[in-house]
C-alpha cells in the first residue's frame, strides 16, 4: 500500500469553492469523474458516523459523561458551485450523542433552524457549543439580511437542545467558524474567522468592505480572531484580537505559505499545560496545528494533524474522553466526492513523548 495524496485535490470541489478559473469547468468535471472512480482503490480508516443524511464540521464536547457532537447539516439546495461558497447553503442544525466512542450515535433531531433566527437570512455554517452553570450554548455563523456573516448564540437547558436563539447576533461579531474554549481557570474565549467565503478578508479595516483584499504573498497572512466572552456567554467582553501563528524562526506565517497559513476552522485544546491551536489550511487541505503558552498565543507552527481527505474542505474538533483523545473531522466519501455533501468521522489521536501530535491519514490506497 502507499499513501494517496493526490485524490483530495482532484475531487469535485476543484471545480468550485477553491477554483480560481471558472473557464476550465469542463476540463475539471472530467478530472473529477476520474477521481471518483478511483475510490474503489481506497481503504478508509474510519466510517461515517451518520449515513442517513450529510453532516460536516463536527464540534465534539463531553457533557454529562457523553460525547455530544454539534455539526452543520449539508443538503443539496441547488445552488451553483461558486468561489463564495453559496452552495454550502445549510439551513438547520442537529445534535448527536455517543455513550461510547465505538458505540451507536443518537440523533436528537433538529435543534435550530434558520427560520428560528430573526436576524439570519441563510447559510448556517459550522457551529460550536459550550456549557456554563448547567446552561448550554450553541454558537453559529449565518449571513444576515445584508449577506454579511455574523455569529449568533442560542441557549438550552440540555445539551441536546432544542436551542432558543437570541434576537440579535453577538455585537462586534463577523466572519465564521466560532469555537468557544473553556480554559482551566474558568474563563471562556471565542476563536473565529475564515477567509474566502468566510469574509475575514473584508474586515481588515474594522469595517466590512464590498470587495476582497488580501495581503501580499510575502506579508503576514490574515489572522484568526480571539475574544474573551462575557460572564453570560452572550457577548464579547473585549474587542477581538489577532491570533499570531509563527514559524520556527518566530516570524509570522505569510500569505503565500499555503501549506501552513490559516484558512478557517480554528480549534483550541490544552494538553500537558500547553495550548494547541489547530486549523484548516483550506486550499492545501491540511488540518495543521501550532502550540503556545496562552489562549491568546502567539502559537508556533508544529505540523499536520490530518492530511487531505476525500473532498475539498475539512473542519475538525479535538476532545478528550476517558483518558483518550479523539479527532472529529469530515470527508466526502459517502457522497462519492461531492464537496458540499460531507460526512463526519472520528479517529483516535496519538501524541509522542514531546507532546507532538502524530500525523494521520484518513485513507490509504489499496494496490
mmCIF file of C-alpha atoms in Angstrom:
data_model
loop_
_atom_site.group_PDB
_atom_site.id
_atom_site.type_symbol
_atom_site.label_atom_id
_atom_site.label_comp_id
_atom_site.label_asym_id
_atom_site.label_seq_id
_atom_site.Cartn_x
_atom_site.Cartn_y
_atom_site.Cartn_z
ATOM 1 C CA UNK A 1 0.000 0.000 0.000
ATOM 2 C CA UNK A 2 1.019 3.592 -0.491
ATOM 3 C CA UNK A 3 -0.442 6.869 0.672
ATOM 4 C CA UNK A 4 -2.594 8.511 -1.946
ATOM 5 C CA UNK A 5 -2.007 12.243 -1.634
ATOM 6 C CA UNK A 6 -3.389 13.476 -4.942
ATOM 7 C CA UNK A 7 -7.032 12.428 -4.776
ATOM 8 C CA UNK A 8 -8.473 15.137 -2.494
ATOM 9 C CA UNK A 9 -7.100 17.873 -4.709
ATOM 10 C CA UNK A 10 -8.742 16.320 -7.762
ATOM 11 C CA UNK A 11 -12.246 15.892 -6.413
ATOM 12 C CA UNK A 12 -15.285 17.919 -7.481
ATOM 13 C CA UNK A 13 -14.533 20.810 -5.185
ATOM 14 C CA UNK A 14 -11.761 21.696 -7.582
ATOM 15 C CA UNK A 15 -14.481 22.816 -9.928
ATOM 16 C CA UNK A 16 -15.989 25.099 -7.322
ATOM 17 C CA UNK A 17 -15.086 26.618 -3.990
ATOM 18 C CA UNK A 18 -11.340 26.645 -4.448
ATOM 19 C CA UNK A 19 -11.240 27.199 -8.183
ATOM 20 C CA UNK A 20 -9.895 30.474 -9.425
ATOM 21 C CA UNK A 21 -10.522 29.790 -13.095
ATOM 22 C CA UNK A 22 -14.140 29.026 -13.881
ATOM 23 C CA UNK A 23 -13.425 28.958 -17.618
ATOM 24 C CA UNK A 24 -11.967 25.484 -17.283
ATOM 25 C CA UNK A 25 -15.165 23.924 -15.905
ATOM 26 C CA UNK A 26 -15.471 21.167 -18.493
ATOM 27 C CA UNK A 27 -11.890 20.012 -18.064
ATOM 28 C CA UNK A 28 -12.264 19.903 -14.279
ATOM 29 C CA UNK A 29 -15.518 17.951 -14.485
ATOM 30 C CA UNK A 30 -13.654 15.231 -16.389
ATOM 31 C CA UNK A 31 -10.869 15.151 -13.798
ATOM 32 C CA UNK A 32 -13.434 14.884 -11.009
ATOM 33 C CA UNK A 33 -15.170 11.927 -12.645
ATOM 34 C CA UNK A 34 -11.854 10.104 -12.972
ATOM 35 C CA UNK A 35 -11.073 10.812 -9.331
ATOM 36 C CA UNK A 36 -14.392 9.448 -8.079
ATOM 37 C CA UNK A 37 -13.790 6.248 -9.994
ATOM 38 C CA UNK A 38 -10.554 5.814 -8.064
ATOM 39 C CA UNK A 39 -12.483 5.425 -4.805
ATOM 40 C CA UNK A 40 -12.648 1.680 -5.488
ATOM 41 C CA UNK A 41 -8.936 1.551 -4.636
ATOM 42 C CA UNK A 42 -9.265 3.388 -1.304
ATOM 43 C CA UNK A 43 -9.415 1.940 2.188
ATOM 44 C CA UNK A 44 -10.898 4.476 4.600
ATOM 45 C CA UNK A 45 -9.563 4.483 8.146
ATOM 46 C CA UNK A 46 -12.961 5.309 9.634
ATOM 47 C CA UNK A 47 -16.585 5.165 8.609
ATOM 48 C CA UNK A 48 -19.191 7.962 8.623
ATOM 49 C CA UNK A 49 -20.865 8.369 11.986
ATOM 50 C CA UNK A 50 -24.171 9.204 10.283
ATOM 51 C CA UNK A 51 -25.291 7.715 6.952
ATOM 52 C CA UNK A 52 -28.939 8.759 6.543
ATOM 53 C CA UNK A 53 -28.033 12.393 5.843
ATOM 54 C CA UNK A 54 -24.950 14.562 5.478
ATOM 55 C CA UNK A 55 -23.060 16.139 8.364
ATOM 56 C CA UNK A 56 -19.978 18.356 8.378
ATOM 57 C CA UNK A 57 -17.775 20.479 10.651
ATOM 58 C CA UNK A 58 -18.261 18.312 13.748
ATOM 59 C CA UNK A 59 -17.752 20.103 17.060
ATOM 60 C CA UNK A 60 -17.381 17.497 19.809
ATOM 61 C CA UNK A 61 -17.683 18.060 23.579
ATOM 62 C CA UNK A 62 -18.111 15.934 26.665
ATOM 63 C CA UNK A 63 -21.276 16.874 28.543
ATOM 64 C CA UNK A 64 -22.916 14.716 31.224
ATOM 65 C CA UNK A 65 -20.356 11.928 30.629
ATOM 66 C CA UNK A 66 -21.322 11.601 26.966
ATOM 67 C CA UNK A 67 -19.764 12.835 23.763
ATOM 68 C CA UNK A 68 -22.065 15.370 22.128
ATOM 69 C CA UNK A 69 -21.436 16.430 18.535
ATOM 70 C CA UNK A 70 -22.644 19.687 17.006
ATOM 71 C CA UNK A 71 -22.111 19.585 13.213
ATOM 72 C CA UNK A 72 -23.501 21.540 10.322
ATOM 73 C CA UNK A 73 -26.125 19.815 8.170
ATOM 74 C CA UNK A 74 -25.322 19.536 4.471
ATOM 75 C CA UNK A 75 -28.018 19.251 1.832
ATOM 76 C CA UNK A 76 -28.272 19.887 -1.885
ATOM 77 C CA UNK A 77 -30.077 23.212 -2.189
ATOM 78 C CA UNK A 78 -29.469 23.500 -5.924
ATOM 79 C CA UNK A 79 -27.161 26.492 -5.535
ATOM 80 C CA UNK A 80 -24.410 26.527 -8.198
ATOM 81 C CA UNK A 81 -20.874 25.860 -7.017
ATOM 82 C CA UNK A 82 -19.007 29.146 -6.760
ATOM 83 C CA UNK A 83 -15.898 30.546 -5.077
ATOM 84 C CA UNK A 84 -18.014 32.329 -2.466
ATOM 85 C CA UNK A 85 -19.343 29.014 -1.130
ATOM 86 C CA UNK A 86 -23.040 29.710 -1.729
ATOM 87 C CA UNK A 87 -23.571 26.014 -2.464
ATOM 88 C CA UNK A 88 -22.832 25.362 1.214
ATOM 89 C CA UNK A 89 -26.371 26.506 1.906
ATOM 90 C CA UNK A 90 -27.080 24.791 5.213
ATOM 91 C CA UNK A 91 -30.326 25.748 6.939
ATOM 92 C CA UNK A 92 -30.507 23.926 10.293
ATOM 93 C CA UNK A 93 -28.609 22.003 12.971
ATOM 94 C CA UNK A 94 -28.962 18.568 14.540
ATOM 95 C CA UNK A 95 -27.287 17.344 17.741
ATOM 96 C CA UNK A 96 -25.800 13.868 18.172
ATOM 97 C CA UNK A 97 -24.509 11.945 21.162
ATOM 98 C CA UNK A 98 -22.378 8.882 21.851
ATOM 99 C CA UNK A 99 -22.083 6.999 25.142
ATOM 100 C CA UNK A 100 -19.053 5.172 23.819
ATOM 101 C CA UNK A 101 -16.579 6.165 21.069
ATOM 102 C CA UNK A 102 -17.163 2.784 19.462
ATOM 103 C CA UNK A 103 -20.900 2.730 20.090
ATOM 104 C CA UNK A 104 -24.044 3.928 18.417
ATOM 105 C CA UNK A 105 -24.720 7.542 17.575
ATOM 106 C CA UNK A 106 -28.031 9.038 18.665
ATOM 107 C CA UNK A 107 -29.602 11.746 16.528
ATOM 108 C CA UNK A 108 -31.530 14.152 18.757
ATOM 109 C CA UNK A 109 -33.134 15.764 15.736
ATOM 110 C CA UNK A 110 -33.299 19.336 14.539
ATOM 111 C CA UNK A 111 -32.453 21.782 17.327
ATOM 112 C CA UNK A 112 -32.285 25.103 15.466
ATOM 113 C CA UNK A 113 -33.331 26.337 12.022
ATOM 114 C CA UNK A 114 -32.540 29.497 10.101
ATOM 115 C CA UNK A 115 -36.271 30.212 10.234
ATOM 116 C CA UNK A 116 -35.990 30.444 14.041
ATOM 117 C CA UNK A 117 -33.340 33.184 13.906
ATOM 118 C CA UNK A 118 -34.794 36.649 13.420
ATOM 119 C CA UNK A 119 -31.621 38.251 12.101
ATOM 120 C CA UNK A 120 -30.402 35.396 9.862
ATOM 121 C CA UNK A 121 -31.029 35.018 6.163
ATOM 122 C CA UNK A 122 -29.149 31.884 5.082
ATOM 123 C CA UNK A 123 -26.061 29.670 5.297
ATOM 124 C CA UNK A 124 -25.845 28.307 8.834
ATOM 125 C CA UNK A 125 -22.243 27.152 8.713
ATOM 126 C CA UNK A 126 -20.009 25.403 11.266
ATOM 127 C CA UNK A 127 -21.287 25.775 14.868
ATOM 128 C CA UNK A 128 -19.816 25.135 18.299
ATOM 129 C CA UNK A 129 -21.218 24.570 21.773
ATOM 130 C CA UNK A 130 -20.332 25.289 25.384
ATOM 131 C CA UNK A 131 -21.714 24.687 28.867
ATOM 132 C CA UNK A 132 -21.709 27.025 31.853
ATOM 133 C CA UNK A 133 -23.519 26.617 35.171
ATOM 134 C CA UNK A 134 -25.813 23.958 33.761
ATOM 135 C CA UNK A 135 -26.833 26.003 30.729
ATOM 136 C CA UNK A 136 -25.888 25.069 27.179
ATOM 137 C CA UNK A 137 -24.928 27.440 24.392
ATOM 138 C CA UNK A 138 -24.891 26.914 20.636
ATOM 139 C CA UNK A 139 -22.735 29.400 18.722
ATOM 140 C CA UNK A 140 -23.313 29.606 14.989
ATOM 141 C CA UNK A 141 -22.464 31.765 11.949
ATOM 142 C CA UNK A 142 -25.076 32.808 9.445
ATOM 143 C CA UNK A 143 -25.493 35.509 6.870
ATOM 144 C CA UNK A 144 -27.695 38.404 7.908
ATOM 145 C CA UNK A 145 -30.186 40.245 5.703
ATOM 146 C CA UNK A 146 -27.267 42.062 4.013
ATOM 147 C CA UNK A 147 -25.449 38.778 3.264
ATOM 148 C CA UNK A 148 -22.760 39.548 5.855
ATOM 149 C CA UNK A 149 -21.707 36.707 8.129
ATOM 150 C CA UNK A 150 -22.386 37.293 11.812
ATOM 151 C CA UNK A 151 -22.155 34.964 14.801
ATOM 152 C CA UNK A 152 -25.236 34.160 16.823
ATOM 153 C CA UNK A 153 -25.883 32.305 20.043
ATOM 154 C CA UNK A 154 -28.783 30.158 21.206
ATOM 155 C CA UNK A 155 -29.366 28.590 24.614
ATOM 156 C CA UNK A 156 -30.895 25.429 26.039
ATOM 157 C CA UNK A 157 -31.331 23.649 29.349
ATOM 158 C CA UNK A 158 -29.957 20.385 27.956
ATOM 159 C CA UNK A 159 -27.033 19.586 25.662
ATOM 160 C CA UNK A 160 -29.371 18.008 23.106
ATOM 161 C CA UNK A 161 -31.432 21.182 22.823
ATOM 162 C CA UNK A 162 -33.687 22.454 21.344
ATOM 163 C CA UNK A 163 -31.959 25.849 21.379
ATOM 164 C CA UNK A 164 -33.587 29.250 21.686
ATOM 165 C CA UNK A 165 -31.727 31.943 19.685
ATOM 166 C CA UNK A 166 -31.027 35.487 20.794
ATOM 167 C CA UNK A 167 -32.799 38.206 18.821
ATOM 168 C CA UNK A 168 -29.547 39.731 17.529
ATOM 169 C CA UNK A 169 -26.093 38.369 16.650
ATOM 170 C CA UNK A 170 -23.210 38.923 19.048
ATOM 171 C CA UNK A 171 -22.300 42.593 18.860
ATOM 172 C CA UNK A 172 -18.991 43.076 17.075
ATOM 173 C CA UNK A 173 -19.015 39.572 15.580
ATOM 174 C CA UNK A 174 -18.244 38.778 11.961
ATOM 175 C CA UNK A 175 -16.908 36.031 9.698
ATOM 176 C CA UNK A 176 -17.378 32.315 10.501
ATOM 177 C CA UNK A 177 -16.372 29.241 12.498
ATOM 178 C CA UNK A 178 -16.888 30.201 16.138
ATOM 179 C CA UNK A 179 -15.025 27.897 18.536
ATOM 180 C CA UNK A 180 -15.514 28.571 22.246
ATOM 181 C CA UNK A 181 -12.798 27.285 24.550
ATOM 182 C CA UNK A 182 -13.211 26.989 28.321
ATOM 183 C CA UNK A 183 -9.821 27.385 29.971
ATOM 184 C CA UNK A 184 -8.823 25.589 33.144
ATOM 185 C CA UNK A 185 -9.284 28.820 35.121
ATOM 186 C CA UNK A 186 -12.948 29.007 34.085
ATOM 187 C CA UNK A 187 -12.580 31.786 31.507
ATOM 188 C CA UNK A 188 -14.219 31.338 28.095
ATOM 189 C CA UNK A 189 -12.763 32.528 24.794
ATOM 190 C CA UNK A 190 -14.183 32.568 21.279
ATOM 191 C CA UNK A 191 -11.913 31.962 18.295
ATOM 192 C CA UNK A 192 -13.384 32.739 14.891
ATOM 193 C CA UNK A 193 -12.645 33.659 11.282
ATOM 194 C CA UNK A 194 -12.283 32.226 7.820
ATOM 195 C CA UNK A 195 -11.074 33.631 4.517
ATOM 196 C CA UNK A 196 -12.564 33.400 1.012
ATOM 197 C CA UNK A 197 -16.273 32.636 1.552
ATOM 198 C CA UNK A 198 -15.849 33.310 5.262
ATOM 199 C CA UNK A 199 -15.326 37.041 4.552
ATOM 200 C CA UNK A 200 -12.484 37.598 7.063
ATOM 201 C CA UNK A 201 -10.507 39.380 4.333
ATOM 202 C CA UNK A 202 -13.208 42.043 4.155
ATOM 203 C CA UNK A 203 -12.760 43.168 7.774
ATOM 204 C CA UNK A 204 -9.151 44.370 7.760
ATOM 205 C CA UNK A 205 -10.096 47.984 8.490
ATOM 206 C CA UNK A 206 -12.693 47.136 11.131
ATOM 207 C CA UNK A 207 -15.492 47.856 8.670
ATOM 208 C CA UNK A 208 -16.993 45.497 6.104
ATOM 209 C CA UNK A 209 -15.547 46.036 2.614
ATOM 210 C CA UNK A 210 -17.528 45.179 -0.503
ATOM 211 C CA UNK A 211 -14.500 43.671 -2.272
ATOM 212 C CA UNK A 212 -11.943 41.042 -1.257
ATOM 213 C CA UNK A 213 -8.445 42.208 -0.422
ATOM 214 C CA UNK A 214 -5.545 40.063 0.793
ATOM 215 C CA UNK A 215 -2.017 40.835 1.993
ATOM 216 C CA UNK A 216 0.805 40.207 -0.487
ATOM 217 C CA UNK A 217 2.318 36.734 -0.537
ATOM 218 C CA UNK A 218 5.386 37.859 1.414
ATOM 219 C CA UNK A 219 3.363 39.667 4.093
ATOM 220 C CA UNK A 220 1.856 38.127 7.240
ATOM 221 C CA UNK A 221 -1.247 36.115 6.447
ATOM 222 C CA UNK A 222 -4.664 37.149 7.669
ATOM 223 C CA UNK A 223 -5.029 36.038 11.268
ATOM 224 C CA UNK A 224 -7.895 34.340 13.071
ATOM 225 C CA UNK A 225 -9.529 36.269 15.905
ATOM 226 C CA UNK A 226 -9.978 35.743 19.643
ATOM 227 C CA UNK A 227 -12.231 37.479 22.168
ATOM 228 C CA UNK A 228 -12.847 36.714 25.826
ATOM 229 C CA UNK A 229 -16.539 36.061 26.458
ATOM 230 C CA UNK A 230 -18.783 37.861 28.917
ATOM 231 C CA UNK A 231 -19.953 36.082 32.071
ATOM 232 C CA UNK A 232 -23.255 35.112 30.438
ATOM 233 C CA UNK A 233 -21.512 33.959 27.202
ATOM 234 C CA UNK A 234 -23.873 36.130 25.159
ATOM 235 C CA UNK A 235 -21.383 38.827 24.172
ATOM 236 C CA UNK A 236 -17.711 39.679 23.851
ATOM 237 C CA UNK A 237 -16.022 41.076 26.956
ATOM 238 C CA UNK A 238 -13.385 42.781 24.795
ATOM 239 C CA UNK A 239 -12.590 43.812 21.252
ATOM 240 C CA UNK A 240 -11.498 40.822 19.146
ATOM 241 C CA UNK A 241 -7.724 40.466 18.819
ATOM 242 C CA UNK A 242 -5.474 38.820 16.239
ATOM 243 C CA UNK A 243 -4.129 35.330 16.907
ATOM 244 C CA UNK A 244 -0.482 35.154 15.814
ATOM 245 C CA UNK A 245 0.742 31.959 14.135
ATOM 246 C CA UNK A 246 4.526 31.934 13.865
ATOM 247 C CA UNK A 247 7.049 29.810 12.018
ATOM 248 C CA UNK A 248 10.055 28.058 13.557
ATOM 249 C CA UNK A 249 12.012 31.329 13.452
ATOM 250 C CA UNK A 250 9.377 33.296 15.322
ATOM 251 C CA UNK A 251 8.197 35.088 12.175
ATOM 252 C CA UNK A 252 4.513 35.320 11.180
ATOM 253 C CA UNK A 253 3.313 32.737 8.682
ATOM 254 C CA UNK A 254 2.918 34.549 5.365
ATOM 255 C CA UNK A 255 0.040 34.738 2.920
ATOM 256 C CA UNK A 256 1.948 32.768 0.306
ATOM 257 C CA UNK A 257 2.714 29.904 2.694
ATOM 258 C CA UNK A 258 -0.420 27.979 1.729
ATOM 259 C CA UNK A 259 0.723 24.771 3.405
ATOM 260 C CA UNK A 260 0.792 26.439 6.824
ATOM 261 C CA UNK A 261 -1.245 29.655 6.827
ATOM 262 C CA UNK A 262 -4.645 29.870 8.500
ATOM 263 C CA UNK A 263 -7.689 29.497 6.278
ATOM 264 C CA UNK A 264 -10.574 28.584 8.622
ATOM 265 C CA UNK A 265 -11.766 26.150 11.338
ATOM 266 C CA UNK A 266 -9.954 27.311 14.464
ATOM 267 C CA UNK A 267 -9.996 24.958 17.469
ATOM 268 C CA UNK A 268 -8.117 25.040 20.783
ATOM 269 C CA UNK A 269 -7.440 22.313 23.311
ATOM 270 C CA UNK A 270 -4.990 22.025 26.174
ATOM 271 C CA UNK A 271 -2.529 19.180 26.646
ATOM 272 C CA UNK A 272 0.156 18.966 29.351
ATOM 273 C CA UNK A 273 -0.243 22.648 30.151
ATOM 274 C CA UNK A 274 0.185 23.837 26.559
ATOM 275 C CA UNK A 275 -2.423 25.381 24.276
ATOM 276 C CA UNK A 276 -2.844 23.648 20.926
ATOM 277 C CA UNK A 277 -4.309 25.862 18.214
ATOM 278 C CA UNK A 278 -5.444 23.766 15.246
ATOM 279 C CA UNK A 279 -6.992 24.889 11.978
ATOM 280 C CA UNK A 280 -7.593 24.139 8.309
ATOM 281 C CA UNK A 281 -5.200 25.367 5.625
ATOM 282 C CA UNK A 282 -8.071 25.416 3.118
ATOM 283 C CA UNK A 283 -6.756 25.185 -0.423
ATOM 284 C CA UNK A 284 -3.910 22.872 0.672
ATOM 285 C CA UNK A 285 -6.402 20.748 2.623
ATOM 286 C CA UNK A 286 -4.404 20.055 5.821
ATOM 287 C CA UNK A 287 -5.547 20.172 9.422
ATOM 288 C CA UNK A 288 -2.475 21.805 10.961
ATOM 289 C CA UNK A 289 -1.590 22.929 14.468
ATOM 290 C CA UNK A 290 0.568 25.294 16.479
ATOM 291 C CA UNK A 291 1.418 25.421 20.193
ATOM 292 C CA UNK A 292 1.505 28.340 22.639
ATOM 293 C CA UNK A 293 1.610 29.226 26.332
ATOM 294 C CA UNK A 294 -1.509 31.408 26.442
ATOM 295 C CA UNK A 295 -5.002 31.206 24.940
ATOM 296 C CA UNK A 296 -4.120 34.438 23.122
ATOM 297 C CA UNK A 297 -0.959 32.960 21.630
ATOM 298 C CA UNK A 298 1.349 33.507 19.941
ATOM 299 C CA UNK A 299 1.310 29.957 18.607
ATOM 300 C CA UNK A 300 4.293 28.345 16.926
ATOM 301 C CA UNK A 301 3.571 26.050 13.983
ATOM 302 C CA UNK A 302 4.254 22.367 14.686
ATOM 303 C CA UNK A 303 2.956 20.307 11.796
ATOM 304 C CA UNK A 304 -0.027 18.498 10.293
ATOM 305 C CA UNK A 305 -2.588 16.550 12.296
ATOM 306 C CA UNK A 306 -4.609 15.212 9.359
ATOM 307 C CA UNK A 307 -3.523 15.081 5.754
ATOM 308 C CA UNK A 308 -6.010 15.826 2.921
ATOM 309 C CA UNK A 309 -9.271 13.917 2.890
ATOM 310 C CA UNK A 310 -11.590 12.963 0.049
ATOM 311 C CA UNK A 311 -13.333 16.235 -0.756
ATOM 312 C CA UNK A 312 -12.162 19.837 -0.749
ATOM 313 C CA UNK A 313 -12.935 21.072 2.747
ATOM 314 C CA UNK A 314 -12.068 19.785 6.165
ATOM 315 C CA UNK A 315 -13.115 21.069 9.564
ATOM 316 C CA UNK A 316 -12.407 19.349 12.853
ATOM 317 C CA UNK A 317 -12.569 19.287 16.622
ATOM 318 C CA UNK A 318 -10.463 17.568 19.267
ATOM 319 C CA UNK A 319 -11.838 16.192 22.527
ATOM 320 C CA UNK A 320 -10.616 14.041 25.421
ATOM 321 C CA UNK A 321 -12.881 11.251 26.635
ATOM 322 C CA UNK A 322 -11.990 8.731 29.352
ATOM 323 C CA UNK A 323 -8.275 9.393 29.027
ATOM 324 C CA UNK A 324 -8.082 9.171 25.233
ATOM 325 C CA UNK A 325 -8.057 11.955 22.658
ATOM 326 C CA UNK A 326 -10.196 11.939 19.529
ATOM 327 C CA UNK A 327 -10.183 13.911 16.292
ATOM 328 C CA UNK A 328 -13.574 14.544 14.723
ATOM 329 C CA UNK A 329 -13.484 15.576 11.058
ATOM 330 C CA UNK A 330 -15.420 15.157 7.826
ATOM 331 C CA UNK A 331 -14.881 13.992 4.268
ATOM 332 C CA UNK A 332 -16.963 13.456 1.118
ATOM 333 C CA UNK A 333 -16.633 9.683 0.871
ATOM 334 C CA UNK A 334 -20.321 8.919 1.422
ATOM 335 C CA UNK A 335 -21.395 11.250 -1.393
ATOM 336 C CA UNK A 336 -18.640 9.930 -3.695
ATOM 337 C CA UNK A 337 -16.765 13.188 -3.756
ATOM 338 C CA UNK A 338 -19.432 15.904 -3.691
ATOM 339 C CA UNK A 339 -17.659 18.564 -1.700
ATOM 340 C CA UNK A 340 -20.862 20.113 -0.315
ATOM 341 C CA UNK A 341 -22.274 16.739 0.856
ATOM 342 C CA UNK A 342 -19.976 15.638 3.656
ATOM 343 C CA UNK A 343 -19.961 13.094 6.460
ATOM 344 C CA UNK A 344 -18.472 13.394 9.929
ATOM 345 C CA UNK A 345 -15.973 10.812 11.128
ATOM 346 C CA UNK A 346 -13.609 10.296 14.055
ATOM 347 C CA UNK A 347 -10.169 8.817 14.800
ATOM 348 C CA UNK A 348 -8.056 8.489 17.930
ATOM 349 C CA UNK A 349 -5.160 10.920 18.306
ATOM 350 C CA UNK A 350 -1.692 9.909 19.456
ATOM 351 C CA UNK A 351 0.940 12.188 21.000
ATOM 352 C CA UNK A 352 4.650 11.434 21.078
ATOM 353 C CA UNK A 353 6.816 11.855 24.183
ATOM 354 C CA UNK A 354 7.435 15.509 23.323
ATOM 355 C CA UNK A 355 3.729 16.297 23.052
ATOM 356 C CA UNK A 356 3.705 16.413 19.270
ATOM 357 C CA UNK A 357 0.591 15.056 17.558
ATOM 358 C CA UNK A 358 1.327 12.187 15.205
ATOM 359 C CA UNK A 359 0.244 12.970 11.646
ATOM 360 C CA UNK A 360 -2.689 10.890 10.434
ATOM 361 C CA UNK A 361 -4.169 9.961 7.079
ATOM 362 C CA UNK A 362 -7.875 9.370 6.563
ATOM 363 C CA UNK A 363 -7.361 6.697 3.913
ATOM 364 C CA UNK A 364 -4.784 4.645 2.045
ATOM 365 C CA UNK A 365 -4.722 3.302 -1.478
ATOM 366 C CA UNK A 366 -5.016 -0.454 -1.815
ATOM 367 C CA UNK A 367 -2.970 -1.937 -4.660
#
